[in-house]
Tab-separated table of C-alpha atoms and ligand atoms in Angstrom:
chain	number	residue	atom	x	y	z
W	1	MET	CA	-4.063	-33.273	22.041
W	2	LYS	CA	-7.039	-33.956	24.716
W	3	THR	CA	-7.120	-37.484	26.373
W	4	PHE	CA	-9.386	-39.962	25.371
W	5	GLN	CA	-11.381	-42.425	27.155
W	6	CYS	CA	-13.765	-45.564	26.012
W	7	SER	CA	-17.354	-43.974	25.880
W	8	SER	CA	-18.395	-47.412	26.581
W	9	CYS	CA	-16.377	-48.215	30.003
W	10	SER	CA	-14.417	-44.921	30.248
W	11	ASN	CA	-11.151	-46.870	30.204
W	12	LYS	CA	-8.272	-44.587	29.077
W	13	VAL	CA	-7.436	-45.305	25.420
W	14	PHE	CA	-5.422	-43.453	22.711
W	15	PHE	CA	-6.165	-41.530	19.774
W	16	GLU	CA	-5.263	-44.129	17.593
W	17	SER	CA	-6.841	-47.170	19.431
W	18	THR	CA	-9.097	-49.472	17.527
W	19	ILE	CA	-10.053	-51.623	20.402
W	20	CYS	CA	-10.811	-50.714	24.305
W	21	VAL	CA	-8.250	-53.359	25.985
W	22	SER	CA	-10.744	-53.370	29.089
W	23	CYS	CA	-14.595	-53.814	27.342
W	24	GLN	CA	-12.998	-55.332	24.130
W	25	ARG	CA	-15.483	-53.036	22.300
W	26	ALA	CA	-14.430	-51.987	18.810
W	27	LEU	CA	-13.282	-48.297	19.138
W	28	GLY	CA	-12.717	-45.504	16.467
W	29	PHE	CA	-12.205	-41.591	16.385
W	30	HIS	CA	-15.081	-39.648	15.572
W	31	PRO	CA	-13.880	-36.397	14.098
W	32	GLU	CA	-17.154	-34.485	14.589
W	33	THR	CA	-17.287	-34.775	18.309
W	34	ARG	CA	-13.286	-35.271	18.453
W	35	THR	CA	-13.789	-38.285	20.875
W	36	VAL	CA	-12.718	-41.835	20.614
W	37	VAL	CA	-16.353	-43.696	20.661
W	38	ALA	CA	-16.926	-47.466	21.677
W	39	LEU	CA	-18.816	-49.474	18.793
W	40	GLU	CA	-21.682	-51.981	18.564
W	41	PRO	CA	-22.081	-53.599	15.127
W	42	GLN	CA	-25.618	-52.595	13.641
W	43	GLY	CA	-27.444	-54.425	10.991
W	44	GLY	CA	-24.191	-56.555	9.611
W	45	ASN	CA	-23.239	-54.225	6.943
W	46	GLY	CA	-20.349	-52.672	8.476
W	47	ALA	CA	-22.514	-50.362	10.114
W	48	PHE	CA	-22.006	-49.462	14.077
W	49	ARG	CA	-23.945	-47.754	16.596
W	50	LYS	CA	-22.313	-45.630	19.198
W	51	VAL	CA	-22.233	-47.080	22.228
W	52	GLU	CA	-22.280	-44.745	25.758
W	53	ARG	CA	-22.505	-44.801	29.315
W	54	LYS	CA	-25.358	-42.366	29.100
W	55	PRO	CA	-26.711	-42.858	25.766
W	56	ASP	CA	-27.729	-39.408	23.737
W	57	ALA	CA	-30.963	-39.968	21.788
W	58	ARG	CA	-30.039	-37.385	19.414
W	59	ALA	CA	-26.756	-38.628	18.452
W	60	ASN	CA	-27.764	-42.119	17.251
W	61	ASP	CA	-26.652	-41.902	13.415
W	62	LEU	CA	-25.172	-44.841	12.319
W	63	LEU	CA	-21.443	-44.946	11.223
W	64	LYS	CA	-18.623	-47.035	9.755
W	65	TYR	CA	-15.137	-47.025	9.464
W	66	CYS	CA	-12.781	-45.184	7.062
W	67	ALA	CA	-12.732	-47.186	3.875
W	68	ASN	CA	-8.823	-47.255	4.832
W	69	ALA	CA	-9.561	-48.938	8.115
W	70	ARG	CA	-9.144	-52.267	6.153
W	71	HIS	CA	-5.418	-51.585	5.211
W	72	GLY	CA	-4.923	-50.683	9.129
W	73	VAL	CA	-3.869	-46.950	8.443
W	74	CYS	CA	-6.926	-45.186	9.966
W	75	ASN	CA	-9.366	-45.673	13.074
W	76	TRP	CA	-11.554	-42.719	11.800
W	77	LEU	CA	-15.358	-43.096	11.582
W	78	THR	CA	-17.682	-41.409	8.925
W	79	SER	CA	-21.213	-41.213	8.481
W	80	GLU	CA	-22.946	-44.725	7.460
W	81	SER	CA	-24.720	-42.882	4.601
W	82	ASP	CA	-21.274	-41.236	3.235
W	83	ALA	CA	-20.853	-42.423	-0.376
W	84	THR	CA	-16.994	-41.650	-0.687
W	85	GLY	CA	-16.434	-44.139	2.300
W	86	PHE	CA	-13.555	-42.172	3.471
W	87	CYS	CA	-13.048	-40.213	6.696
W	88	ARG	CA	-12.379	-36.543	6.533
W	89	ALA	CA	-8.775	-37.129	7.270
W	90	CYS	CA	-8.301	-39.642	4.313
W	91	ALA	CA	-10.665	-38.016	1.779
W	92	LEU	CA	-7.938	-35.201	1.711
W	93	ASN	CA	-5.463	-38.037	-0.009
W	94	GLY	CA	-4.454	-37.536	-3.820
W	95	THR	CA	-2.166	-40.337	-3.851
W	96	ILE	CA	-1.252	-43.252	-1.534
W	97	PRO	CA	1.601	-45.268	-1.717
W	98	ASN	CA	1.918	-48.448	-4.062
W	99	LEU	CA	0.862	-51.085	-1.501
W	100	THR	CA	2.650	-53.660	-3.725
W	101	GLU	CA	5.886	-52.322	-2.904
W	102	PRO	CA	7.607	-53.821	-0.068
W	103	GLY	CA	7.610	-51.311	3.084
W	104	ASN	CA	4.863	-49.378	1.808
W	105	LEU	CA	2.359	-50.080	3.837
W	106	ALA	CA	4.421	-49.698	7.033
W	107	ALA	CA	5.452	-46.386	5.900
W	108	TRP	CA	1.644	-45.341	5.208
W	109	ARG	CA	0.583	-46.549	8.778
W	110	ASP	CA	3.343	-43.723	9.976
W	111	LEU	CA	2.111	-41.150	7.361
W	112	GLU	CA	-1.396	-41.460	8.161
W	113	GLN	CA	-0.992	-41.332	12.031
W	114	ALA	CA	1.429	-38.148	11.333
W	115	LYS	CA	-1.539	-36.828	9.223
W	116	LYS	CA	-4.332	-37.695	11.606
W	117	ARG	CA	-2.539	-35.467	14.234
W	118	LEU	CA	-1.878	-32.429	11.715
W	119	VAL	CA	-5.527	-32.674	10.654
W	120	TYR	CA	-6.871	-32.935	14.795
W	121	SER	CA	-5.108	-29.679	15.285
W	122	LEU	CA	-6.833	-28.500	12.341
W	123	LEU	CA	-10.160	-29.114	13.111
W	124	ARG	CA	-9.361	-27.680	16.979
W	125	PHE	CA	-8.139	-24.400	15.396
W	126	GLY	CA	-11.268	-24.231	13.038
W	127	LEU	CA	-8.976	-23.906	10.480
W	128	PRO	CA	-10.685	-24.767	6.826
W	129	PHE	CA	-9.201	-26.924	4.324
W	130	SER	CA	-11.478	-28.599	2.325
W	131	GLU	CA	-14.595	-26.361	2.101
W	132	GLY	CA	-15.968	-25.574	-1.211
W	133	ASN	CA	-15.611	-21.790	-0.864
W	134	LEU	CA	-11.950	-21.394	-0.305
W	135	PRO	CA	-9.749	-19.393	-2.302
W	136	LYS	CA	-6.908	-21.535	-2.304
W	137	GLY	CA	-7.040	-25.002	-2.315
W	138	PRO	CA	-8.269	-27.551	-1.404
W	139	LEU	CA	-5.338	-29.640	0.878
W	140	VAL	CA	-4.451	-32.493	-0.811
W	141	PHE	CA	-1.830	-35.106	0.521
W	142	ASN	CA	0.186	-37.170	-2.060
W	143	PHE	CA	2.209	-39.958	-0.386
W	144	GLU	CA	4.846	-41.099	-2.888
W	145	ARG	CA	8.295	-42.902	-3.003
W	146	ASN	CA	11.370	-40.745	-4.347
W	147	SER	CA	9.238	-38.166	-4.927
W	148	GLY	CA	10.585	-35.413	-2.673
W	149	THR	CA	8.620	-33.579	0.031
W	150	GLY	CA	6.844	-30.300	-0.914
W	151	HIS	CA	4.140	-28.096	-1.284
W	152	LEU	CA	2.039	-26.547	-4.511
W	153	ASP	CA	-0.874	-24.667	-4.360
W	154	GLY	CA	-2.294	-26.744	-1.553
W	155	VAL	CA	-1.160	-30.407	-2.805
W	156	ILE	CA	1.482	-31.410	-0.490
W	157	THR	CA	3.523	-34.053	-1.179
W	158	ILE	CA	5.579	-36.426	1.278
W	159	ASP	CA	8.369	-38.689	0.256
W	160	VAL	CA	7.541	-42.297	1.459
W	161	THR	CA	11.195	-42.966	2.569
W	162	GLU	CA	10.872	-40.086	5.265
W	163	ALA	CA	8.695	-42.643	7.028
W	164	ASP	CA	12.001	-44.856	7.268
W	165	ALA	CA	13.263	-43.964	10.713
W	166	VAL	CA	17.025	-44.890	9.629
W	167	GLU	CA	16.803	-42.768	6.265
W	168	ARG	CA	15.299	-39.598	8.267
W	169	GLU	CA	18.156	-40.001	11.125
W	170	ARG	CA	20.255	-40.247	8.329
W	171	GLN	CA	19.170	-37.004	6.733
W	172	ARG	CA	19.085	-35.086	9.917
W	173	GLN	CA	22.423	-35.510	10.473
W	174	HIS	CA	23.236	-34.812	6.961
W	175	PHE	CA	21.434	-31.490	7.521
W	176	GLN	CA	22.397	-30.923	10.850
W	177	GLU	CA	19.032	-30.602	12.295
W	178	PRO	CA	18.141	-30.895	16.006
W	179	TYR	CA	14.771	-32.297	15.083
W	180	ARG	CA	13.017	-33.938	12.164
W	181	SER	CA	9.745	-36.050	12.198
W	182	LEU	CA	7.090	-36.956	9.895
W	183	LEU	CA	4.454	-34.901	11.973
W	184	GLY	CA	7.079	-32.035	11.796
W	185	HIS	CA	7.330	-32.283	7.677
W	186	LEU	CA	3.416	-32.267	7.609
W	187	ARG	CA	3.182	-29.212	9.848
W	188	HIS	CA	5.676	-26.945	7.910
W	189	GLU	CA	4.150	-27.986	4.405
W	190	SER	CA	0.670	-27.208	5.706
W	191	GLY	CA	2.172	-23.964	6.742
W	192	HIS	CA	2.769	-22.921	3.009
W	193	PHE	CA	-1.023	-23.776	2.216
W	194	TYR	CA	-2.088	-21.338	5.165
W	195	TRP	CA	0.394	-18.907	3.925
W	196	MET	CA	-1.876	-18.464	0.911
W	197	LEU	CA	-4.919	-18.634	2.980
W	198	LEU	CA	-4.493	-16.687	5.872
W	199	VAL	CA	-1.525	-14.107	4.376
W	200	GLU	CA	-1.673	-13.993	0.894
W	201	ALA	CA	-5.690	-14.440	0.243
W	202	ALA	CA	-6.131	-11.957	3.482
W	203	GLY	CA	-5.327	-8.757	1.930
W	204	LYS	CA	-2.707	-6.085	1.430
W	205	HIS	CA	-2.512	-5.190	4.972
W	206	LYS	CA	-1.894	-8.527	6.416
W	207	LEU	CA	0.753	-9.413	3.379
W	208	LYS	CA	2.468	-5.828	4.464
W	209	ARG	CA	2.793	-7.045	8.242
W	210	TYR	CA	4.013	-10.448	7.161
W	211	ARG	CA	6.538	-8.634	5.205
W	212	ASP	CA	7.446	-6.742	7.802
W	213	VAL	CA	7.652	-9.685	10.258
W	214	PHE	CA	9.152	-12.349	8.138
W	215	GLY	CA	11.020	-10.643	4.911
W	216	ASP	CA	9.755	-10.046	1.406
W	217	GLU	CA	8.752	-13.435	0.070
W	218	ARG	CA	9.184	-12.219	-3.439
W	219	GLU	CA	12.452	-12.727	-3.426
W	220	ASP	CA	13.794	-15.698	-5.994
W	221	TYR	CA	12.923	-18.780	-4.220
W	222	ARG	CA	14.729	-21.210	-6.258
W	223	ALA	CA	17.813	-19.083	-6.151
W	224	ALA	CA	17.320	-19.033	-2.215
W	225	LEU	CA	17.062	-22.577	-1.628
W	226	ALA	CA	20.406	-23.444	-4.181
W	227	ARG	CA	22.068	-20.667	-2.236
W	228	HIS	CA	21.166	-22.100	1.220
W	229	HIS	CA	21.981	-25.676	-0.073
W	230	ALA	CA	25.436	-24.468	-0.823
W	231	GLN	CA	26.600	-22.143	1.331
W	232	GLY	CA	24.304	-23.196	4.027
W	233	PRO	CA	21.985	-21.009	6.595
W	234	ALA	CA	22.565	-17.370	6.886
W	235	ALA	CA	25.110	-16.572	9.674
W	236	GLU	CA	23.734	-16.177	13.207
W	237	TRP	CA	20.285	-17.605	12.045
W	238	GLN	CA	19.824	-18.540	15.609
W	239	ALA	CA	18.992	-14.537	16.327
W	240	ARG	CA	16.235	-14.367	13.932
W	241	HIS	CA	14.831	-17.899	12.712
W	242	VAL	CA	13.178	-20.776	14.589
W	243	SER	CA	15.686	-23.087	12.677
W	244	ALA	CA	18.376	-22.764	10.187
W	245	TYR	CA	16.097	-23.991	7.397
W	246	ALA	CA	14.161	-21.179	8.205
W	247	SER	CA	16.615	-18.594	7.215
W	248	ALA	CA	16.590	-20.032	3.377
W	249	HIS	CA	13.725	-17.852	2.590
W	250	PRO	CA	10.908	-15.744	3.730
W	251	TRP	CA	8.279	-18.480	2.909
W	252	GLU	CA	10.077	-21.331	4.282
W	253	ASP	CA	10.876	-19.072	7.601
W	254	TRP	CA	7.124	-19.096	7.840
W	255	ALA	CA	6.589	-22.588	7.518
W	256	GLU	CA	8.715	-23.356	9.667
W	257	THR	CA	7.398	-21.293	12.483
W	258	TRP	CA	3.922	-22.111	11.699
W	259	ALA	CA	5.008	-26.064	12.265
W	260	HIS	CA	6.924	-24.823	15.419
W	261	TYR	CA	3.839	-22.791	16.607
W	262	LEU	CA	1.800	-26.226	16.030
W	263	HIS	CA	4.198	-28.147	18.067
W	264	MET	CA	3.657	-25.697	21.005
W	265	VAL	CA	-0.174	-25.501	21.242
W	266	ASP	CA	-0.673	-29.488	20.502
W	267	ALA	CA	2.203	-30.067	23.261
W	268	LEU	CA	0.612	-27.732	25.841
W	269	ASP	CA	-2.822	-29.045	25.204
W	270	THR	CA	-1.769	-32.666	26.010
W	271	ALA	CA	0.493	-31.676	28.967
W	272	GLU	CA	-2.916	-29.687	30.344
W	273	ALA	CA	-4.994	-32.663	29.253
W	274	THR	CA	-2.584	-35.379	31.195
W	275	GLY	CA	-2.074	-32.927	34.604
W	276	MET	CA	1.331	-32.319	33.851
W	277	GLU	CA	1.655	-28.678	32.718
W	278	PRO	CA	0.444	-26.964	36.101
W	279	ARG	CA	3.255	-28.491	38.024
W	280	ALA	CA	5.976	-28.224	35.203
W	281	ALA	CA	5.120	-24.506	35.138
W	282	GLY	CA	5.809	-24.260	39.061
W	283	PHE	CA	2.316	-23.400	39.994
W	284	LYS	CA	1.363	-24.857	43.422
W	285	PHE	CA	-1.952	-25.607	44.371
W	286	GLY	CA	-4.181	-23.447	47.228
W	287	ALA	CA	-3.669	-20.100	47.524
W	288	MET	CA	-0.894	-19.928	44.642
W	289	TRP	CA	-2.901	-21.806	42.312
W	290	THR	CA	-3.139	-19.398	39.331
W	291	PHE	CA	-3.747	-22.121	36.556
W	292	LYS	CA	-6.972	-22.504	35.080
W	293	PRO	CA	-7.799	-25.049	32.440
W	294	SER	CA	-8.344	-23.238	28.794
W	295	ASN	CA	-8.410	-24.159	25.145
W	296	VAL	CA	-5.028	-23.512	24.093
W	297	TYR	CA	-6.297	-23.880	20.261
W	298	ARG	CA	-8.705	-20.912	20.885
W	299	ASP	CA	-8.746	-18.555	23.875
W	300	VAL	CA	-5.101	-18.124	24.724
W	301	SER	CA	-3.021	-14.678	24.518
W	302	PHE	CA	0.128	-15.600	22.756
W	303	ALA	CA	2.066	-14.166	25.887
W	304	LYS	CA	0.047	-16.784	27.988
W	305	LEU	CA	1.229	-19.346	25.840
W	306	MET	CA	4.627	-18.963	26.167
W	307	ASP	CA	4.598	-18.297	29.624
W	308	ARG	CA	3.130	-21.724	29.954
W	309	TRP	CA	5.347	-23.257	27.157
W	310	VAL	CA	9.099	-22.252	28.174
W	311	PRO	CA	8.549	-23.900	31.475
W	312	LEU	CA	7.267	-26.889	30.333
W	313	THR	CA	10.097	-27.530	27.715
W	314	ILE	CA	12.690	-26.932	30.651
W	315	ALA	CA	10.904	-29.623	32.820
W	316	MET	CA	10.463	-31.797	29.582
W	317	ASN	CA	14.424	-31.527	28.826
W	318	ASN	CA	15.039	-32.659	32.625
W	319	LEU	CA	13.097	-35.705	32.085
W	320	SER	CA	14.623	-36.913	28.541
W	321	ARG	CA	17.867	-36.076	29.903
W	322	SER	CA	17.120	-38.433	32.982
W	323	MET	CA	16.392	-41.176	30.611
W	324	GLY	CA	19.749	-40.839	28.714
W	325	HIS	CA	17.878	-39.316	25.702
W	326	ASP	CA	18.492	-36.183	23.807
W	327	ASP	CA	16.395	-32.804	24.724
W	328	PHE	CA	13.062	-33.341	23.856
W	329	TYR	CA	12.854	-29.396	22.741
W	330	PRO	CA	16.505	-28.685	20.817
W	331	PHE	CA	15.072	-25.114	20.537
W	332	VAL	CA	15.839	-21.633	21.728
W	333	ILE	CA	13.472	-19.043	20.885
W	334	SER	CA	14.698	-15.868	20.418
W	335	ALA	CA	12.674	-12.567	20.808
W	336	VAL	CA	12.536	-11.849	16.911
W	337	VAL	CA	11.199	-15.736	16.354
W	338	GLU	CA	8.631	-14.943	19.373
W	339	GLU	CA	7.422	-12.164	17.256
W	340	LYS	CA	7.023	-14.417	14.483
W	341	LEU	CA	5.499	-16.746	16.515
W	342	ALA	CA	2.879	-14.357	17.442
W	343	PHE	CA	2.125	-13.350	13.849
W	344	VAL	CA	1.300	-16.937	13.403
W	345	HIS	CA	-0.884	-16.949	16.000
W	346	ARG	CA	-2.413	-13.800	15.123
W	347	CYS	CA	-3.499	-15.427	11.730
W	348	ILE	CA	-4.877	-18.182	13.139
W	349	CYS	CA	-7.187	-16.048	15.607
W	350	ASP	CA	-8.264	-14.167	12.849
W	351	LYS	CA	-9.041	-16.783	10.493
W	352	SER	CA	-9.491	-14.018	7.836
W	353	VAL	CA	-9.841	-16.461	4.842
Y	401	ZN	ZN1	-14.244	-49.848	26.835
Y	402	ZN	ZN1	-9.586	-42.324	7.422
Y	403	ZN	ZN1	8.850	-25.409	2.911
């Protein structure tokens, strides 16, 4: 993710910021420009004008906060004239948690933050998710308690209990996972949606290529998951899959690989934006300087992406260990998994929906 600055005073601010601690102006995330903007009330009806150091006369549309801002779960902006009242990300919500139940508001806040990061990445990739002419979808999020987590025809259901850090850690240990997070869940489930869009709906050739790389998804899905839960992962799954769960079924393999690819791109983007990455990758300034800033969401080959990713993860793991934490990146990428990640990369580049 890019770094953000207050459009009024240039103070560094966060993706989630609602107020600038330097100039005290209200802040909101503007999805169209993917910037955090400072706001000035206009007319007293909850409408705001964007405050900029160099005002752009063309960009004088009035804005308002998403309707979910009143619950403290969203800082995204929408046009003042938008009738739904919801931002682009909250407009995707089908069910929100029952806010009269204790703990649900805090859980929803965490879920929204994770979802916003996912939607930010989708916007950066230019991937469609709610456009009217999609062959599948649109993407919908249901946040429900004790519902189980999963995907069906574009509808992503996330069990609100996943937002409980203690419960999530218990599940992580139970399933012997090295990594479990809300953002990971959301990225994984979005993978099932984009499989339908970028692979299944993209024609026979794409589907055949997918089967060559990931296996045949026509294998009985329920039976495969039952087998995985009863007997554990496939033997030596590390050689062929990014995670143990990915070995359960070719659909899960794709979704796990997809999520992993999104982790990589977002983390690389952040590392580049914060100036960490060239040093982590061992580049030297001056004559040896070969690093050119780039948009890792759009114009980087997969080989280049991997070249940059591996040194960064080693540096980050060392940093984590210096703080006494577990590894930042508890994964090993085999050659087969690299090929699977490259396939996801190509699907996103093609966007053949
Ligand atoms: Zn400011
Ligand atoms: Zn919103
Ligand atoms: Zn799945």
